[in-house]
């Protein structure tokens, strides 16, 4: 009589355990955003801070102030020809001046929260200024919280970097 072909019980259990371990470790990485939104916010905020800083240094616009809300930020200017700032960020359905000067209400992600001053501007040397127009005496840290926590720092001299 010939020998039966197939897998032994030990081999089947070993394969099931390995597949289970892979499913537990790898699958959650594919099903969640895993801090992706926070990285996008940080990168867009860094680019916008640098743009506002350059606008202030070149004195090309009187509107180089960033406004912050809990889930979004931007330079409050809706018309490209406009040189002054609006009092608030664009609401739902409104857009920023082109090129995009912030995160629109429709783009805001409710799971990402910013910890930043209500407003931030720069002087003609590129140094960050508070609401009263006074230069910061120490490093300014902007926090971005969500599935992960990230920070963006602005030194007193105006250097903007990830910290």
PDB file of C-alpha atoms in Angstrom:
ATOM      1  CA  UNK A   1       0.000   0.000   0.000  1.00  0.00           C
ATOM      2  CA  UNK A   2       1.353   3.450  -0.965  1.00  0.00           C
ATOM      3  CA  UNK A   3       2.106   6.184   1.477  1.00  0.00           C
ATOM      4  CA  UNK A   4      -0.630   8.859   1.899  1.00  0.00           C
ATOM      5  CA  UNK A   5       0.235  12.279   0.505  1.00  0.00           C
ATOM      6  CA  UNK A   6      -0.529  15.599   2.219  1.00  0.00           C
ATOM      7  CA  UNK A   7       0.542  17.792   5.098  1.00  0.00           C
ATOM      8  CA  UNK A   8       0.942  16.693   8.670  1.00  0.00           C
ATOM      9  CA  UNK A   9      -0.967  18.341  11.472  1.00  0.00           C
ATOM     10  CA  UNK A  10       2.255  19.967  12.761  1.00  0.00           C
ATOM     11  CA  UNK A  11       2.924  21.576   9.380  1.00  0.00           C
ATOM     12  CA  UNK A  12      -0.631  22.929   9.115  1.00  0.00           C
ATOM     13  CA  UNK A  13      -0.554  24.390  12.640  1.00  0.00           C
ATOM     14  CA  UNK A  14       2.853  25.997  11.977  1.00  0.00           C
ATOM     15  CA  UNK A  15       1.592  27.657   8.804  1.00  0.00           C
ATOM     16  CA  UNK A  16      -1.563  28.919  10.559  1.00  0.00           C
ATOM     17  CA  UNK A  17       0.481  30.390  13.416  1.00  0.00           C
ATOM     18  CA  UNK A  18       2.818  32.177  10.964  1.00  0.00           C
ATOM     19  CA  UNK A  19      -0.109  33.569   8.941  1.00  0.00           C
ATOM     20  CA  UNK A  20      -1.758  34.725  12.183  1.00  0.00           C
ATOM     21  CA  UNK A  21       1.414  36.500  13.330  1.00  0.00           C
ATOM     22  CA  UNK A  22       1.757  38.254   9.978  1.00  0.00           C
ATOM     23  CA  UNK A  23      -1.898  39.322  10.061  1.00  0.00           C
ATOM     24  CA  UNK A  24      -1.534  40.781  13.560  1.00  0.00           C
ATOM     25  CA  UNK A  25       1.642  42.746  12.782  1.00  0.00           C
ATOM     26  CA  UNK A  26       1.312  43.762   9.128  1.00  0.00           C
ATOM     27  CA  UNK A  27      -2.414  44.248   8.560  1.00  0.00           C
ATOM     28  CA  UNK A  28      -2.882  47.244  10.919  1.00  0.00           C
ATOM     29  CA  UNK A  29      -0.203  49.146   8.988  1.00  0.00           C
ATOM     30  CA  UNK A  30      -2.299  48.860   5.849  1.00  0.00           C
ATOM     31  CA  UNK A  31      -5.654  49.634   7.458  1.00  0.00           C
ATOM     32  CA  UNK A  32      -4.734  52.857   9.331  1.00  0.00           C
ATOM     33  CA  UNK A  33      -3.212  56.100   8.136  1.00  0.00           C
ATOM     34  CA  UNK A  34      -0.440  55.659  10.718  1.00  0.00           C
ATOM     35  CA  UNK A  35       0.432  59.330  11.266  1.00  0.00           C
ATOM     36  CA  UNK A  36       0.336  60.226   7.580  1.00  0.00           C
ATOM     37  CA  UNK A  37      -2.031  63.170   8.170  1.00  0.00           C
ATOM     38  CA  UNK A  38       0.284  64.650  10.798  1.00  0.00           C
ATOM     39  CA  UNK A  39       3.273  64.504   8.434  1.00  0.00           C
ATOM     40  CA  UNK A  40       1.240  66.223   5.696  1.00  0.00           C
ATOM     41  CA  UNK A  41       0.173  68.960   8.132  1.00  0.00           C
ATOM     42  CA  UNK A  42       3.753  69.449   9.350  1.00  0.00           C
ATOM     43  CA  UNK A  43       5.180  69.671   5.837  1.00  0.00           C
ATOM     44  CA  UNK A  44       2.469  72.045   4.586  1.00  0.00           C
ATOM     45  CA  UNK A  45       2.835  74.204   7.692  1.00  0.00           C
ATOM     46  CA  UNK A  46       6.636  74.387   7.303  1.00  0.00           C
ATOM     47  CA  UNK A  47       6.279  75.410   3.653  1.00  0.00           C
ATOM     48  CA  UNK A  48       3.647  78.028   4.477  1.00  0.00           C
ATOM     49  CA  UNK A  49       5.710  79.444   7.354  1.00  0.00           C
ATOM     50  CA  UNK A  50       8.689  79.805   5.020  1.00  0.00           C
ATOM     51  CA  UNK A  51       6.487  81.452   2.395  1.00  0.00           C
ATOM     52  CA  UNK A  52       5.093  83.923   4.943  1.00  0.00           C
ATOM     53  CA  UNK A  53       8.611  84.610   6.174  1.00  0.00           C
ATOM     54  CA  UNK A  54       9.824  85.355   2.635  1.00  0.00           C
ATOM     55  CA  UNK A  55       6.804  87.590   1.980  1.00  0.00           C
ATOM     56  CA  UNK A  56       7.574  89.560   5.144  1.00  0.00           C
ATOM     57  CA  UNK A  57      11.272  89.853   4.306  1.00  0.00           C
ATOM     58  CA  UNK A  58      10.640  90.979   0.735  1.00  0.00           C
ATOM     59  CA  UNK A  59       7.849  93.286   1.900  1.00  0.00           C
ATOM     60  CA  UNK A  60       5.898  92.102  -1.158  1.00  0.00           C
ATOM     61  CA  UNK A  61       2.696  91.880   0.825  1.00  0.00           C
ATOM     62  CA  UNK A  62       1.322  93.368   3.993  1.00  0.00           C
ATOM     63  CA  UNK A  63      -0.382  90.023   4.565  1.00  0.00           C
ATOM     64  CA  UNK A  64       2.243  87.628   5.850  1.00  0.00           C
ATOM     65  CA  UNK A  65       0.388  86.654   9.014  1.00  0.00           C
ATOM     66  CA  UNK A  66      -0.643  83.061   9.685  1.00  0.00           C
ATOM     67  CA  UNK A  67      -3.837  82.353  11.577  1.00  0.00           C
ATOM     68  CA  UNK A  68      -4.286  79.065  13.422  1.00  0.00           C
ATOM     69  CA  UNK A  69      -7.459  77.194  14.290  1.00  0.00           C
ATOM     70  CA  UNK A  70      -7.563  73.828  16.089  1.00  0.00           C
ATOM     71  CA  UNK A  71      -7.597  71.770  12.858  1.00  0.00           C
ATOM     72  CA  UNK A  72      -6.278  74.119  10.153  1.00  0.00           C
ATOM     73  CA  UNK A  73      -4.058  77.116   9.412  1.00  0.00           C
ATOM     74  CA  UNK A  74      -3.426  79.625   6.661  1.00  0.00           C
ATOM     75  CA  UNK A  75      -2.615  83.119   5.476  1.00  0.00           C
ATOM     76  CA  UNK A  76      -6.068  84.747   5.432  1.00  0.00           C
ATOM     77  CA  UNK A  77      -6.096  86.189   1.926  1.00  0.00           C
ATOM     78  CA  UNK A  78      -8.786  85.257  -0.564  1.00  0.00           C
ATOM     79  CA  UNK A  79      -7.915  87.436  -3.583  1.00  0.00           C
ATOM     80  CA  UNK A  80      -4.478  87.353  -5.316  1.00  0.00           C
ATOM     81  CA  UNK A  81      -4.465  91.138  -5.815  1.00  0.00           C
ATOM     82  CA  UNK A  82      -5.272  91.763  -2.165  1.00  0.00           C
ATOM     83  CA  UNK A  83      -2.312  92.984  -0.106  1.00  0.00           C
ATOM     84  CA  UNK A  84      -3.924  93.118   3.328  1.00  0.00           C
ATOM     85  CA  UNK A  85      -5.081  90.187   5.457  1.00  0.00           C
ATOM     86  CA  UNK A  86      -8.661  89.149   6.037  1.00  0.00           C
ATOM     87  CA  UNK A  87      -9.782  88.874   9.652  1.00  0.00           C
ATOM     88  CA  UNK A  88     -10.395  85.112   9.496  1.00  0.00           C
ATOM     89  CA  UNK A  89      -9.597  82.001   7.525  1.00  0.00           C
ATOM     90  CA  UNK A  90     -11.886  81.169   4.585  1.00  0.00           C
ATOM     91  CA  UNK A  91     -15.031  79.319   5.607  1.00  0.00           C
ATOM     92  CA  UNK A  92     -16.557  76.262   3.917  1.00  0.00           C
ATOM     93  CA  UNK A  93     -16.856  76.820   0.172  1.00  0.00           C
ATOM     94  CA  UNK A  94     -14.387  79.729   0.122  1.00  0.00           C
ATOM     95  CA  UNK A  95     -10.838  79.384  -1.138  1.00  0.00           C
ATOM     96  CA  UNK A  96      -7.480  80.993  -0.489  1.00  0.00           C
ATOM     97  CA  UNK A  97      -5.724  83.164  -3.009  1.00  0.00           C
ATOM     98  CA  UNK A  98      -3.745  81.158  -5.532  1.00  0.00           C
ATOM     99  CA  UNK A  99      -1.302  79.568  -4.851  1.00  0.00           C
ATOM    100  CA  UNK A 100      -2.956  77.849  -1.878  1.00  0.00           C
ATOM    101  CA  UNK A 101      -2.060  79.661   1.297  1.00  0.00           C
ATOM    102  CA  UNK A 102      -3.283  77.120   3.832  1.00  0.00           C
ATOM    103  CA  UNK A 103      -5.607  74.240   4.611  1.00  0.00           C
ATOM    104  CA  UNK A 104      -9.198  74.885   3.535  1.00  0.00           C
ATOM    105  CA  UNK A 105     -12.116  73.928   5.771  1.00  0.00           C
ATOM    106  CA  UNK A 106     -12.914  71.017   3.435  1.00  0.00           C
ATOM    107  CA  UNK A 107      -9.350  69.677   3.726  1.00  0.00           C
ATOM    108  CA  UNK A 108      -9.122  69.897   7.509  1.00  0.00           C
ATOM    109  CA  UNK A 109      -8.793  66.554   9.284  1.00  0.00           C
ATOM    110  CA  UNK A 110     -10.677  66.413  12.586  1.00  0.00           C
ATOM    111  CA  UNK A 111      -8.255  63.870  14.069  1.00  0.00           C
ATOM    112  CA  UNK A 112      -5.314  66.277  13.745  1.00  0.00           C
ATOM    113  CA  UNK A 113      -5.048  69.086  16.299  1.00  0.00           C
ATOM    114  CA  UNK A 114      -2.617  71.995  16.269  1.00  0.00           C
ATOM    115  CA  UNK A 115      -1.172  73.583  19.398  1.00  0.00           C
ATOM    116  CA  UNK A 116       0.011  76.961  18.191  1.00  0.00           C
ATOM    117  CA  UNK A 117      -0.538  80.641  18.918  1.00  0.00           C
ATOM    118  CA  UNK A 118      -3.732  82.101  17.415  1.00  0.00           C
ATOM    119  CA  UNK A 119      -1.644  84.189  15.052  1.00  0.00           C
ATOM    120  CA  UNK A 120       1.973  84.358  13.927  1.00  0.00           C
ATOM    121  CA  UNK A 121       3.759  86.861  11.738  1.00  0.00           C
ATOM    122  CA  UNK A 122       7.335  87.750  10.825  1.00  0.00           C
ATOM    123  CA  UNK A 123       9.332  90.983  10.803  1.00  0.00           C
ATOM    124  CA  UNK A 124      11.467  92.127   7.865  1.00  0.00           C
ATOM    125  CA  UNK A 125      14.418  90.134   9.272  1.00  0.00           C
ATOM    126  CA  UNK A 126      12.343  86.942   9.202  1.00  0.00           C
ATOM    127  CA  UNK A 127      12.011  86.675  12.982  1.00  0.00           C
ATOM    128  CA  UNK A 128       8.705  85.372  14.390  1.00  0.00           C
ATOM    129  CA  UNK A 129       6.419  87.921  16.069  1.00  0.00           C
ATOM    130  CA  UNK A 130       3.582  87.337  18.513  1.00  0.00           C
ATOM    131  CA  UNK A 131       0.113  88.935  18.370  1.00  0.00           C
ATOM    132  CA  UNK A 132       1.389  92.210  19.826  1.00  0.00           C
ATOM    133  CA  UNK A 133       4.216  92.419  17.250  1.00  0.00           C
ATOM    134  CA  UNK A 134       6.959  91.557  19.750  1.00  0.00           C
ATOM    135  CA  UNK A 135       9.719  89.136  18.754  1.00  0.00           C
ATOM    136  CA  UNK A 136       9.710  85.828  20.614  1.00  0.00           C
ATOM    137  CA  UNK A 137      12.372  85.611  23.318  1.00  0.00           C
ATOM    138  CA  UNK A 138      12.731  81.832  23.016  1.00  0.00           C
ATOM    139  CA  UNK A 139      12.106  79.036  20.558  1.00  0.00           C
ATOM    140  CA  UNK A 140       8.489  78.704  19.386  1.00  0.00           C
ATOM    141  CA  UNK A 141       7.218  75.112  19.226  1.00  0.00           C
ATOM    142  CA  UNK A 142       4.116  74.226  17.230  1.00  0.00           C
ATOM    143  CA  UNK A 143       2.648  70.837  18.094  1.00  0.00           C
ATOM    144  CA  UNK A 144       0.696  68.618  15.708  1.00  0.00           C
ATOM    145  CA  UNK A 145      -1.224  65.855  17.492  1.00  0.00           C
ATOM    146  CA  UNK A 146      -3.137  62.928  16.035  1.00  0.00           C
ATOM    147  CA  UNK A 147      -2.239  59.243  15.827  1.00  0.00           C
ATOM    148  CA  UNK A 148       1.321  60.454  16.342  1.00  0.00           C
ATOM    149  CA  UNK A 149       2.730  63.685  17.760  1.00  0.00           C
ATOM    150  CA  UNK A 150       5.042  65.880  15.713  1.00  0.00           C
ATOM    151  CA  UNK A 151       6.660  69.243  16.384  1.00  0.00           C
ATOM    152  CA  UNK A 152       7.767  72.143  14.245  1.00  0.00           C
ATOM    153  CA  UNK A 153      10.164  74.687  15.764  1.00  0.00           C
ATOM    154  CA  UNK A 154      10.892  78.296  14.905  1.00  0.00           C
ATOM    155  CA  UNK A 155      14.052  79.716  16.432  1.00  0.00           C
ATOM    156  CA  UNK A 156      14.208  83.336  17.601  1.00  0.00           C
ATOM    157  CA  UNK A 157      16.336  84.190  14.527  1.00  0.00           C
ATOM    158  CA  UNK A 158      13.642  82.733  12.233  1.00  0.00           C
ATOM    159  CA  UNK A 159      15.081  79.307  11.419  1.00  0.00           C
ATOM    160  CA  UNK A 160      12.147  76.932  10.798  1.00  0.00           C
ATOM    161  CA  UNK A 161      12.800  73.207  11.285  1.00  0.00           C
ATOM    162  CA  UNK A 162      11.390  69.887  12.462  1.00  0.00           C
ATOM    163  CA  UNK A 163      12.229  69.258  16.101  1.00  0.00           C
TER     164      UNK A 163
END
